XYZ file of C-alpha atoms in Angstrom:
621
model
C 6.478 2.336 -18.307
C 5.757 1.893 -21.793
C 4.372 -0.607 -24.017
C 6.619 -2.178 -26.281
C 5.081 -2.275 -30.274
C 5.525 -6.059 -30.508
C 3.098 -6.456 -27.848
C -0.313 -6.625 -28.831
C -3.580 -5.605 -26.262
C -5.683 -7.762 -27.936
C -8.025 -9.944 -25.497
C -7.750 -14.140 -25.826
C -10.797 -16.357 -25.214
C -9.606 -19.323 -23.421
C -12.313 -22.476 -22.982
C -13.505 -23.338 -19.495
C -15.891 -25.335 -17.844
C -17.621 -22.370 -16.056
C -16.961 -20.152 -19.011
C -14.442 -17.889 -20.101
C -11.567 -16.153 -18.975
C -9.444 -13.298 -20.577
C -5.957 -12.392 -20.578
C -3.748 -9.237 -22.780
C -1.932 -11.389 -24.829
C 1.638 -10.413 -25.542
C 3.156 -12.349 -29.033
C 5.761 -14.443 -28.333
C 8.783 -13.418 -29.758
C 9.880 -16.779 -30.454
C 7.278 -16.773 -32.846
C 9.172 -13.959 -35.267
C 11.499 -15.156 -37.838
C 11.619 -18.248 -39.954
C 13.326 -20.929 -38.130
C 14.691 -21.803 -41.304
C 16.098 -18.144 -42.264
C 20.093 -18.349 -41.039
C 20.355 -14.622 -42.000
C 17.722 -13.920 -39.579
C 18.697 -16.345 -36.558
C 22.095 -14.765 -36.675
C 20.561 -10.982 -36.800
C 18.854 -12.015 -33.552
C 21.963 -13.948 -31.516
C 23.997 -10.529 -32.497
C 21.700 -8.363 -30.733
C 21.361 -10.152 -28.079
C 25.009 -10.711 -27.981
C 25.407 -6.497 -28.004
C 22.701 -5.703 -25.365
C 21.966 -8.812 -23.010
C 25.958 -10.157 -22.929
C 26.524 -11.570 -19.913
C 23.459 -13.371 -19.529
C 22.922 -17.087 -18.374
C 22.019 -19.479 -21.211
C 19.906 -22.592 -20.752
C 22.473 -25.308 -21.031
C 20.702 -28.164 -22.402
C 22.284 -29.580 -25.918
C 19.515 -27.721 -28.021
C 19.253 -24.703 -26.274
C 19.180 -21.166 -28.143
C 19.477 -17.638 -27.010
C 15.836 -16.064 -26.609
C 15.048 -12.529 -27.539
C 13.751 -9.999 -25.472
C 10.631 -7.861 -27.274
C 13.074 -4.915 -27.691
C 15.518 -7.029 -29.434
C 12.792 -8.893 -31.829
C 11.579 -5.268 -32.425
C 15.302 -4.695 -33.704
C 15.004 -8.118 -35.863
C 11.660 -7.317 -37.474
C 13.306 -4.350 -38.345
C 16.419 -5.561 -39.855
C 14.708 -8.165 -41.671
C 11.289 -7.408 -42.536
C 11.186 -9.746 -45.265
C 11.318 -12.567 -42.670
C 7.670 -14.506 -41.908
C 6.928 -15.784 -38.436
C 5.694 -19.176 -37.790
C 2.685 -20.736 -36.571
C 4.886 -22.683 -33.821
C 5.907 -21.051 -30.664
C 9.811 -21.905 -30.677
C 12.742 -22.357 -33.353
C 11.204 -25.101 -35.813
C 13.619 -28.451 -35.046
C 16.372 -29.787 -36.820
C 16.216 -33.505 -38.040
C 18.348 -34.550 -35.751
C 16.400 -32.846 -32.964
C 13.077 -34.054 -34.273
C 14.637 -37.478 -33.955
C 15.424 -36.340 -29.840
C 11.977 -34.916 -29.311
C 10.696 -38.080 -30.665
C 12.322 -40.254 -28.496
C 11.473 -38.164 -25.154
C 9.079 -40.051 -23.054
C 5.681 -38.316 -22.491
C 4.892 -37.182 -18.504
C 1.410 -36.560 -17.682
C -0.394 -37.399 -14.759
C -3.245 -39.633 -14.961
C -5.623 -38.072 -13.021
C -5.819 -34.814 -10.807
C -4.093 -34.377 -7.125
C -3.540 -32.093 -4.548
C 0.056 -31.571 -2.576
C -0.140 -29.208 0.980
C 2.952 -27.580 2.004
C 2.844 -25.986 5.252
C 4.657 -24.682 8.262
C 3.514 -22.996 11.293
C 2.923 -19.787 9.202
C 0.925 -20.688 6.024
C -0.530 -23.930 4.572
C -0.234 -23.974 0.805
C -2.574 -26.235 -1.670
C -1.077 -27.035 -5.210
C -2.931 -28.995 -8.007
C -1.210 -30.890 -10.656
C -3.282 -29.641 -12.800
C -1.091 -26.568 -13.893
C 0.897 -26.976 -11.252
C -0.882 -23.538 -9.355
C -2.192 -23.089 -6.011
C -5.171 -23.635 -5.509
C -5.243 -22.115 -1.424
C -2.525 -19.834 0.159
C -3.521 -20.103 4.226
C -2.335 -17.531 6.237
C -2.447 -19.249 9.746
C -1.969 -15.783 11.952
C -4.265 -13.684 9.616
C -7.805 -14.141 10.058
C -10.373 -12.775 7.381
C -13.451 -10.827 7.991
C -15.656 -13.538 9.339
C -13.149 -14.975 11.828
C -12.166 -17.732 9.608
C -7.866 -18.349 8.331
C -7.018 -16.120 5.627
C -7.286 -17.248 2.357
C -4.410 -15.056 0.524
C -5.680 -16.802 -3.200
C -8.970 -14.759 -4.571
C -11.632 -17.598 -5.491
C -13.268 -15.556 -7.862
C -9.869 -13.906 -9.469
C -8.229 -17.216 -9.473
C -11.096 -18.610 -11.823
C -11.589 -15.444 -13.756
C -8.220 -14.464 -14.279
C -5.443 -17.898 -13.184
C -4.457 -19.410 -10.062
C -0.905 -18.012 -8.206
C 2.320 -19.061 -9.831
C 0.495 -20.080 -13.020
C 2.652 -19.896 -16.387
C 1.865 -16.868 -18.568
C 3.490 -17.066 -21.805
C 3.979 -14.852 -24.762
C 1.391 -17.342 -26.884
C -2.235 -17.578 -25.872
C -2.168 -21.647 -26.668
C 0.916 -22.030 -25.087
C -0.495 -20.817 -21.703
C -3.447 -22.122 -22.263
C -2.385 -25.736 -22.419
C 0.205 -25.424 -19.522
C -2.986 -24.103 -17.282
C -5.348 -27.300 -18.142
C -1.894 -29.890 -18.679
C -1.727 -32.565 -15.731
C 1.741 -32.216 -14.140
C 3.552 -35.110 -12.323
C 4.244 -34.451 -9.002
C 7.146 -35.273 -6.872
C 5.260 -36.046 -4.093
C 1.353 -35.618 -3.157
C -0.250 -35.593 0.391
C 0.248 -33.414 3.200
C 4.342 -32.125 3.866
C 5.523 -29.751 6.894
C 9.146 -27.302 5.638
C 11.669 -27.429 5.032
C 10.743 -29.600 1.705
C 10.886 -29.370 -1.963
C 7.913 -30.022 -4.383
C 8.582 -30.084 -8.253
C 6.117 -30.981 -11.081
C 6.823 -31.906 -14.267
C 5.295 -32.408 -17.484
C 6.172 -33.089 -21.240
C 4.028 -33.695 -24.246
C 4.313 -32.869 -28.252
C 7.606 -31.472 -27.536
C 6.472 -29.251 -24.434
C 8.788 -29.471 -21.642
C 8.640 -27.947 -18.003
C 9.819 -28.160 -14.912
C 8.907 -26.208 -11.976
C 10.488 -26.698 -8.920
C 9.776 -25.116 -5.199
C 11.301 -25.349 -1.891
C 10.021 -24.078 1.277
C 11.354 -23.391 4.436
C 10.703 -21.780 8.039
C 9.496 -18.259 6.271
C 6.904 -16.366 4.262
C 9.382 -16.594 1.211
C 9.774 -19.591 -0.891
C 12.509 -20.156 -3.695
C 10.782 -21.224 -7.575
C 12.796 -23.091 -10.332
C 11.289 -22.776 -14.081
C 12.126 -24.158 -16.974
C 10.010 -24.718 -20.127
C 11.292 -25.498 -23.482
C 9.394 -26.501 -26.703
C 11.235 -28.590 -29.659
C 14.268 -28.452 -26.972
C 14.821 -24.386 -27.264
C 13.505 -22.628 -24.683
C 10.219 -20.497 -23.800
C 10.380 -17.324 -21.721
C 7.384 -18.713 -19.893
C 6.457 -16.316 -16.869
C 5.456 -17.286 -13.172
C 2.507 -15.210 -12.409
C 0.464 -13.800 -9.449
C -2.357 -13.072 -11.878
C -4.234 -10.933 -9.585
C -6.718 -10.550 -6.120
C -6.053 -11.503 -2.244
C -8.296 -13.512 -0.196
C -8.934 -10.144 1.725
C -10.044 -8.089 -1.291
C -13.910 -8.656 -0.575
C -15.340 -5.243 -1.058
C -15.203 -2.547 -4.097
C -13.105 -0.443 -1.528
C -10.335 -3.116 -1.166
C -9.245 -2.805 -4.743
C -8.858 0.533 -4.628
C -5.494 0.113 -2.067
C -4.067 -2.231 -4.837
C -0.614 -1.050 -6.106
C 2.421 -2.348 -8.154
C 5.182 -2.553 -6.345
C 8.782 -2.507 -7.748
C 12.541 -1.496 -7.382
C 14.880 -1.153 -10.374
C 18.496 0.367 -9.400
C 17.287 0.486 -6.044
C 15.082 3.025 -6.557
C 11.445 1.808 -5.188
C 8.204 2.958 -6.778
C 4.708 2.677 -5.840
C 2.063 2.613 -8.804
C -1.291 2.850 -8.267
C -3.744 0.142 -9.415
C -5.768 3.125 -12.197
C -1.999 3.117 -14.141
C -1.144 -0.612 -14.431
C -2.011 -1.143 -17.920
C -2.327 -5.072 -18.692
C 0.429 -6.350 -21.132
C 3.341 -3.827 -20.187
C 6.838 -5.165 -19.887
C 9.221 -4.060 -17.560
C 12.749 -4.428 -18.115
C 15.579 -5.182 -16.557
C 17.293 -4.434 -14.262
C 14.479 -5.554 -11.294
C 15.438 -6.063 -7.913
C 11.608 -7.017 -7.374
C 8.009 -6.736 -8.396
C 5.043 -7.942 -7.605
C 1.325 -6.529 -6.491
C 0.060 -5.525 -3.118
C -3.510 -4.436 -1.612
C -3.847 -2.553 2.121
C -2.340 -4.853 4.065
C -0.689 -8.188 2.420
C 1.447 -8.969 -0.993
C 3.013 -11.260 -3.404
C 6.598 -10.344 -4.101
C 9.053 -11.786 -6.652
C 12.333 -11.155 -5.968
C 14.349 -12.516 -9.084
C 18.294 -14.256 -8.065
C 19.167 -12.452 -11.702
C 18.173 -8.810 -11.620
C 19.962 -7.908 -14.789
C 18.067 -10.399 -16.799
C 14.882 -10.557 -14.859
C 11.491 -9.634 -16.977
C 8.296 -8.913 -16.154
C 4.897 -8.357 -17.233
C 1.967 -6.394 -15.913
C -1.626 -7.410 -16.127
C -4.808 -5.765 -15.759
C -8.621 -7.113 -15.533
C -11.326 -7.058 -14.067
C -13.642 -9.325 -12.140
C -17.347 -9.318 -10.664
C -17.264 -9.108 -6.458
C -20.661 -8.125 -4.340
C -20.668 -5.366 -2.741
C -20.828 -5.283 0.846
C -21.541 -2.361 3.453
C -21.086 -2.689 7.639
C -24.544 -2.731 9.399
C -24.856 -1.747 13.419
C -25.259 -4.567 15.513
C -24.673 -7.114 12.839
C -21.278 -8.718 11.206
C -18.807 -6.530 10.617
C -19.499 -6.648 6.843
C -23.092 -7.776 5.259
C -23.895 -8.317 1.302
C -25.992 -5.764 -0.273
C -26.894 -8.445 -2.878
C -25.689 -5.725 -5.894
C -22.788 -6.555 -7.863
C -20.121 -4.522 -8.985
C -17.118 -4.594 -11.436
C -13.716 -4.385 -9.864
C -10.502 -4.501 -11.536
C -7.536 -6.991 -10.076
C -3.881 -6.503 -11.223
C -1.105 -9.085 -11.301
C 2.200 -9.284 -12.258
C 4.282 -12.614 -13.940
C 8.371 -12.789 -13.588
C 10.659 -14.350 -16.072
C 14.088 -14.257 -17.298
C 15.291 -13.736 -20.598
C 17.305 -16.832 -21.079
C 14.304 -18.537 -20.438
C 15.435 -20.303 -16.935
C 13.486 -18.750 -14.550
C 14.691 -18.152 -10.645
C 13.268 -16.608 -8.103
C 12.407 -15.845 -4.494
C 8.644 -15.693 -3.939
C 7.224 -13.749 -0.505
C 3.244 -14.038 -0.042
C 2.198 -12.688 2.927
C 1.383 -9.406 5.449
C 3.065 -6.085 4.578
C 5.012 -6.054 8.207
C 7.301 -3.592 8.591
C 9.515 -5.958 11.100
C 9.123 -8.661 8.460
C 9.941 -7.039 5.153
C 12.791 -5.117 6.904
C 14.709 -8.592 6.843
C 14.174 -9.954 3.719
C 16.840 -8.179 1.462
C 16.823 -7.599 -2.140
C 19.148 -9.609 -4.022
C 22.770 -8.285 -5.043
C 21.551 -5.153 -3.228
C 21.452 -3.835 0.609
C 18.126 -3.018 0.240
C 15.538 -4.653 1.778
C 11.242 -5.073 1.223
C 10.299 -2.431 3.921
C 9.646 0.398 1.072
C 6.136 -2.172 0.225
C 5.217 -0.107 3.446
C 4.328 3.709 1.965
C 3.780 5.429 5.137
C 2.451 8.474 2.733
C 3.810 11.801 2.332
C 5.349 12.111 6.404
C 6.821 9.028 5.752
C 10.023 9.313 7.938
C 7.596 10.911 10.779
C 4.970 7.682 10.467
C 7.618 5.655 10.304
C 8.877 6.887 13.626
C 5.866 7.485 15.378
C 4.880 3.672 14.298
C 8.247 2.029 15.860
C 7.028 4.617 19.060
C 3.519 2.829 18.931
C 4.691 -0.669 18.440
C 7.626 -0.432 21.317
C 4.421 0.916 23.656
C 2.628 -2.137 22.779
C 5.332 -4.481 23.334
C 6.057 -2.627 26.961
C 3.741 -0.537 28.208
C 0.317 -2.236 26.686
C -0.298 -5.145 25.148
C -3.716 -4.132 23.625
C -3.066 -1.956 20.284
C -6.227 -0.023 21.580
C -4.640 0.846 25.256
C -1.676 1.644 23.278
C -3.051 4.242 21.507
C -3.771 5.691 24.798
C -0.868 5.425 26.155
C 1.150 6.678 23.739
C -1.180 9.791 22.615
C -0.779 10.622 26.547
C 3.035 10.110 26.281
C 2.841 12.898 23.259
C 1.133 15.041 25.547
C 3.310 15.079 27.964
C 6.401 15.769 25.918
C 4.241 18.536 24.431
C 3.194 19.971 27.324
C 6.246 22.544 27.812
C 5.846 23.976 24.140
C 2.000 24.618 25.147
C 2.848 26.686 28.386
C 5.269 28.361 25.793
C 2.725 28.958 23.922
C 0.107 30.279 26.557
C 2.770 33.127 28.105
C 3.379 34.173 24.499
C -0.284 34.397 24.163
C 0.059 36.431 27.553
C 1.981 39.321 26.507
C 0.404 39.536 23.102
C -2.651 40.001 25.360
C -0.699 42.805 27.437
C -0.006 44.775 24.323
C -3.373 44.294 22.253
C -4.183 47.861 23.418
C -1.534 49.777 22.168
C -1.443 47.190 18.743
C -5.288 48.687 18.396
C -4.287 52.111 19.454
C -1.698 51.642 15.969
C -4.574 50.123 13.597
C -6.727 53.084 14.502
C -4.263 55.307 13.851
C -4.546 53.907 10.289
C -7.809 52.896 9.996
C -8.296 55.716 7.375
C -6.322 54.640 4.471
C -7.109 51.016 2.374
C -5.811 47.823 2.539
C -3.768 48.868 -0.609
C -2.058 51.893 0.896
C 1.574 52.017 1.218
C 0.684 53.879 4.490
C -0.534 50.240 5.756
C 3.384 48.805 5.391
C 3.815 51.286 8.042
C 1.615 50.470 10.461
C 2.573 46.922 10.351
C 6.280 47.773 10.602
C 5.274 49.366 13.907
C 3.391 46.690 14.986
C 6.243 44.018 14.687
C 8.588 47.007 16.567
C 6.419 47.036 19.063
C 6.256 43.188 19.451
C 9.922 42.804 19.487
C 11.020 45.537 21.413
C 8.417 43.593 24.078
C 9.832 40.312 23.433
C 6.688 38.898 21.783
C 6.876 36.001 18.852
C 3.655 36.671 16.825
C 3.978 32.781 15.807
C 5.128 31.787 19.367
C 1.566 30.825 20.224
C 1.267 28.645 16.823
C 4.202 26.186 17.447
C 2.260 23.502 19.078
C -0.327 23.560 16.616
C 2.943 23.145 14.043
C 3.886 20.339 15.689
C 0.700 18.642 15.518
C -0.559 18.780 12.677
C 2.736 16.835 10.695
C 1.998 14.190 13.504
C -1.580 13.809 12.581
C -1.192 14.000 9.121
C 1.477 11.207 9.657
C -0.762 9.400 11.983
C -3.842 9.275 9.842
C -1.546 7.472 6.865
C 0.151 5.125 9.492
C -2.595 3.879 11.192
C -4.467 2.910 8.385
C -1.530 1.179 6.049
C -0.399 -1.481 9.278
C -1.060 -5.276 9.082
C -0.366 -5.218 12.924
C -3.501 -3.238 13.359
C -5.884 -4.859 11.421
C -8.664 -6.557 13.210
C -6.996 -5.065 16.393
C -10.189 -5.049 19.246
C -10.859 -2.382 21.694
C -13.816 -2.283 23.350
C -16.647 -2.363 20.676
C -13.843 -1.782 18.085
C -12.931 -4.690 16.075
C -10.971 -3.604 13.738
C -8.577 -0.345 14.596
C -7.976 0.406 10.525
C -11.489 0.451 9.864
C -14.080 3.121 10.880
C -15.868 2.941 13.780
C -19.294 0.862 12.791
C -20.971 2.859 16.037
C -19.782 6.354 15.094
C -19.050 6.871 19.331
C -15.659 8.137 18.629
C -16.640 10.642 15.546
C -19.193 11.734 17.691
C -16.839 12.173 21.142
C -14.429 14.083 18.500
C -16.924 16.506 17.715
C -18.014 17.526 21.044
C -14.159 17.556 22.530
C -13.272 19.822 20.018
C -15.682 22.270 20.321
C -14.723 22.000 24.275
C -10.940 22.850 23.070
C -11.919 25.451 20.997
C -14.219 27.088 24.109
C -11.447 26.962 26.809
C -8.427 27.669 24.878
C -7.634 31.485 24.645
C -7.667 33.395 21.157
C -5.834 36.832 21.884
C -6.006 38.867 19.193
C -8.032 36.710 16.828
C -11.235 38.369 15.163
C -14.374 37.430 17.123
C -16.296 36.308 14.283
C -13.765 34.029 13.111
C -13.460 32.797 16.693
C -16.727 31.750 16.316
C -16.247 30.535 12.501
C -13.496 27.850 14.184
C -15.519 26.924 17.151
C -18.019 25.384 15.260
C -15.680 24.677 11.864
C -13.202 22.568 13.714
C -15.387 20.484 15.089
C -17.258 19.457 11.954
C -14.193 18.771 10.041
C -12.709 16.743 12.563
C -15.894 14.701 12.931
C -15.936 13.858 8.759
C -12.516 13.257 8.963
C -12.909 10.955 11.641
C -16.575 9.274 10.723
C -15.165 7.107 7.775
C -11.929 6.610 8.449
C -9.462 4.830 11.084
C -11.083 4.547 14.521
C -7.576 4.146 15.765
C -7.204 7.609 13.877
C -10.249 8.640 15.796
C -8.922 7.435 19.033
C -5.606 9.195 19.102
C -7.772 12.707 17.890
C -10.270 11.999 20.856
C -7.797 11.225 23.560
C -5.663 13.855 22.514
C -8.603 16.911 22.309
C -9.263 15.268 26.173
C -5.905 15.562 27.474
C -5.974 19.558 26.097
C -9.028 20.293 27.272
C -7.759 18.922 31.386
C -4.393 20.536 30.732
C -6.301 24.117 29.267
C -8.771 23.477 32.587
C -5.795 23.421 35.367
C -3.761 25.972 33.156
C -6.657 28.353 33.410
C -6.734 28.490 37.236
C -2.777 29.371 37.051
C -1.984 33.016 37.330
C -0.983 32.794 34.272
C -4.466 31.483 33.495
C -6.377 34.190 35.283
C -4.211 37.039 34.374
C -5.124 35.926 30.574
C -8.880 35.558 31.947
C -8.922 38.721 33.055
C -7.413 40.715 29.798
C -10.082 38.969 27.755
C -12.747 39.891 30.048
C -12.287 43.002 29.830
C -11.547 43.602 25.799
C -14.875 41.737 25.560
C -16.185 44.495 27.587
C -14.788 46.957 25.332
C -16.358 45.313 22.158
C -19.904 44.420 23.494
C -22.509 46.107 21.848
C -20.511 46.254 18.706
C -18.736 43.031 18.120
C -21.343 40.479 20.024
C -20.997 37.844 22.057
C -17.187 36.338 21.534
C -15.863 32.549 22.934
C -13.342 33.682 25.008
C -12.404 30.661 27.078
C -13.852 29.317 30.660
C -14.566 32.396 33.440
């Protein structure tokens, strides 16, 4: 994404009651031109004609084509003789001065407050810029137990409430945010309903209408014209959920879109405040770890947006043993919150709106207008993505059937693994077998050419006798490292899934309370420690090097315990449960005769080697 040149980054100063608040203003490019300059008005309605054709036009009697910043960048150029304005829209005619004069004035008299709710959210609006004020998720909870607030206090009066006009004039927006809108209807309503607010003064016009229904995703209706033409006047999600509380929970925040149907995650660090993206959009919008506000535009071929960047002041907090799940540490730090606003560049803004939890089953029925697509990409399941994606619809069909608690689940379905598992590990152990059976002769060939270096051609010899010997005895020298393969993809994939799902957040397990989160107690890191040093000691190594044996017996476990100390417990769980079930299935293995044949090799190559290699972990006698 790039940043047009007729946007400018620099930073307006808007008055407050409790201070200031700052927002990248992007010029208005209404604003370029003189309204009285023909040649120029007719530049502008050409290009538009040659690159947006096709586009809807706002129908009113004084409505005029709007330009999009690449097109006034082509006007500018074409006439640079031409001076902009001080107003924000196409100066009026007499005849529509006479209009605009006649227009009654709507403004509220005094503040209210409408609630729209259903049995998933509750939703506060003032009148006073028509923005929500609270966004209740009714099923979420946040960290203290309490409904989830999805509308950030602090960003909200730092940065703007949710669905708060953001247009390309800093006084424009400015009044729209403080102007006192006439409702349609104030009190409490249940969906399906409709709630519009509007407003007009000095020739500002705008409607904004919204209906609700059954769902997470609401429909929005914008219009805003000044003098009668209209404004490209954005609907925003200016930044921040309810949930983002620490410095931590910034870092998951992303923007989200899909242009051609191609989806694309961006990390919070490369949202630059004041970009525009162009059309075509399917969607955009911001999301954090585990919820997100979507705008899905009805006109993807004309739809606009524009990124925003800031930053706000949040305490730091830090998890404590034995006390709330998250404490204050009284510092402060400086977080940044992005946000995203959604327009259209005839000025008539229409969109779908979803605000809510980044479930898979959810998203994955909410398609993407004029497209087959759907919002299921907003869930990045990381690098494995097609294996977390199918090892989550494997946990969530456990938990639907088999256990009810995500915990238990876990359990279950790490077992279930196991099990389908198991026949690659016997695989795997009479592979190890025979590679045992012909370690002396595969020694009796690497003393044979001990003599010569590592950089010998002679040394290409011995190992091409080596793998003749192997095959001519049936033995796979990777046979024994399938099941490791295997594993690894699925706890790569596991670590990303576990930790990127709404459905396990604030899932309880014993003295777990939330299965995303790290375990406050450190059992589980500690439990994965010592049961992987116990699979290291009782699974065989034939023909690995004693001393780095002993390098992974005591390597493995530490890097499983960081990996496991500050991350997912349910990541922790699955690791634990799983090192468990290897070390019981390694335990009855070994007292096989398959088991005690290996046993017995090992025994007595350790033999051979004491006294010059040491004391080696060769598995339970």
């Amino acid at each position: 994404m790039r940043r047009p040149a007729s946007f400018a980054t620099q930073i307006y100063h808007g008055e407050r009651k409790t201070g200031k608040f700052f927002l990248a203003e992007i010029k208005n490019p209404n604003t370029q031109g003189s309204g009285g300059d023909n040649r120029s008005l007719m530049v502008m309605m050409l290009v538009l004609a040659g690159v947006f054709g096709g586009l809807q036009y706002y129908r009113s009697k004084h409505t005029q084509p709007l330009q999009s910043p690449s097109a006034q960048t082509q006007s500018q150029n074409a006439a640079p003789q031409a001076a902009a304005p001080p107003t924000t829209a196409t100066a009026p005619t007499a005849a529509s001065a006479s209009n605009i004069a006649s227009q009654p004035e709507a403004t509220a008299a005094a503040e209210s407050t409408t609630t729209i709710e259903n049995e998933l959210y509750r939703i506060q609006f003032s009148n006073r810029g028509a923005e929500v004020r609270s966004w209740i998720l009714k099923v979420h909870k946040d960290r203290y137990g309490n409904p989830l607030d999805l509308v950030h206090a602090a960003a909200a009066k730092e940065v703007g409430a949710p669905l708060s006009l953001y247009t390309y004039d800093p006084a424009t927006t400015a009044k729209l945010k403080q102007a006192l809108y006439v409702p349609s209807v104030t009190g409490s309503l249940t969906a399906p309903q409709t709630l519009s607010f509007e407003y007009s003064s000095g020739g500002l016009q705008v409607k904004k209408t919204f209906s609700f229904d059954q769902s997470y995703v609401l429909h929005a209706d914008v219009v805003v014209t000044q003098n009668g033409a209209p404004i490209r006047a954005l609907l925003s999600w200016p930044g921040g959920f309810g949930d983002q509380e620490q410095v931590l929970d910034y870092n998951s925040a992303e923007l989200e879109t899909m242009a051609d149907g191609k989806a694309d995650h961006e990390a919070f660090k490369k949202v630059s405040g004041g970009n525009t993206l162009n059309a075509p959009l399917e969607y955009v919008g911001v999301v954090d770890q585990f919820f997100g506000a979507i705008f899905l535009p009805d006109n993807p071929s004309s739809a606009t947006a524009v990124t925003l960047h800031q930053t706000i002041d949040v305490q730091k907090l830090e998890r404590r043993l034995g006390g709330k799940p998250t404490e204050s540490t009284g510092k402060n730090a400086q977080v940044p919150v992005i946000g995203v606003g959604i327009g259209d560049l005839s000025g008539h803004t229409q969109t779908r709106i979803y605000a809510g939890p980044k479930s898979y089953a959810i998203l994955d029925k909410i398609a993407v207008t004029g497209d087959k697509a759907t919002l299921s990409p907003l869930v990045d399941f990381g690098f494995f993505g097609p294996i977390g994606k199918l090892l989550f619809f494997a946990l969530h069909f456990v938990q639907e059937h088999l256990a009810s608690n995500w915990g238990w689940a876990i359990v279950v379905f790490t077992i279930l693994i196991n099990i389908v598992l198991l026949p690659l590990r016997i695989s795997s152990m009479k592979s190890a077998l025979k590679m045992q059976r012909l370690q002396p002769q595969m020694d009796a060939i690497k003393a044979r050419f001990a003599k010569y270096k590592a950089t010998d051609p002679k040394r290409a010899e011995m190992n091409s006798e080596i793998m003749q010997l192997q095959k001519a005895n049936g033995v796979n020298m990777f046979g024994g490292c399938i099941p490791t393969l295997i594993q690894m993809p699925l706890l790569i994939a596991m670590f990303s899934m576990l930790t990127k799902v709404v459905e396990l957040r604030q899932a309880h397990w014993y003295w777990l309370h939330d299965l995303t989160a790290a375990d406050p107690y450190h059992i589980l890191p500690i439990v994965m420690i010592v049961s992987q040093f116990l699979v290291q000691f009782y699974m065989p190594s034939p023909g690995v090097d004693p001393q780095q044996q002993k390098m992974m017996a005591f390597m493995m476990p530490a890097f499983s315990g960081y990996m496991t100390w500050n991350y997912s417990s349910g990541l922790a769980l699955y690791w634990c449960v799983g090192n468990l079930i290897m070390v019981l299935q390694q335990t009855i293995m070994n007292q096989t005769s398959l088991g005690r044949e290996m046993r017995e090799i090992a025994a007595k190559r350790a033999r051979r080697k004491a006294g010059t290699q040491g004391k080696t972990i060769q598995g339970k006698r």
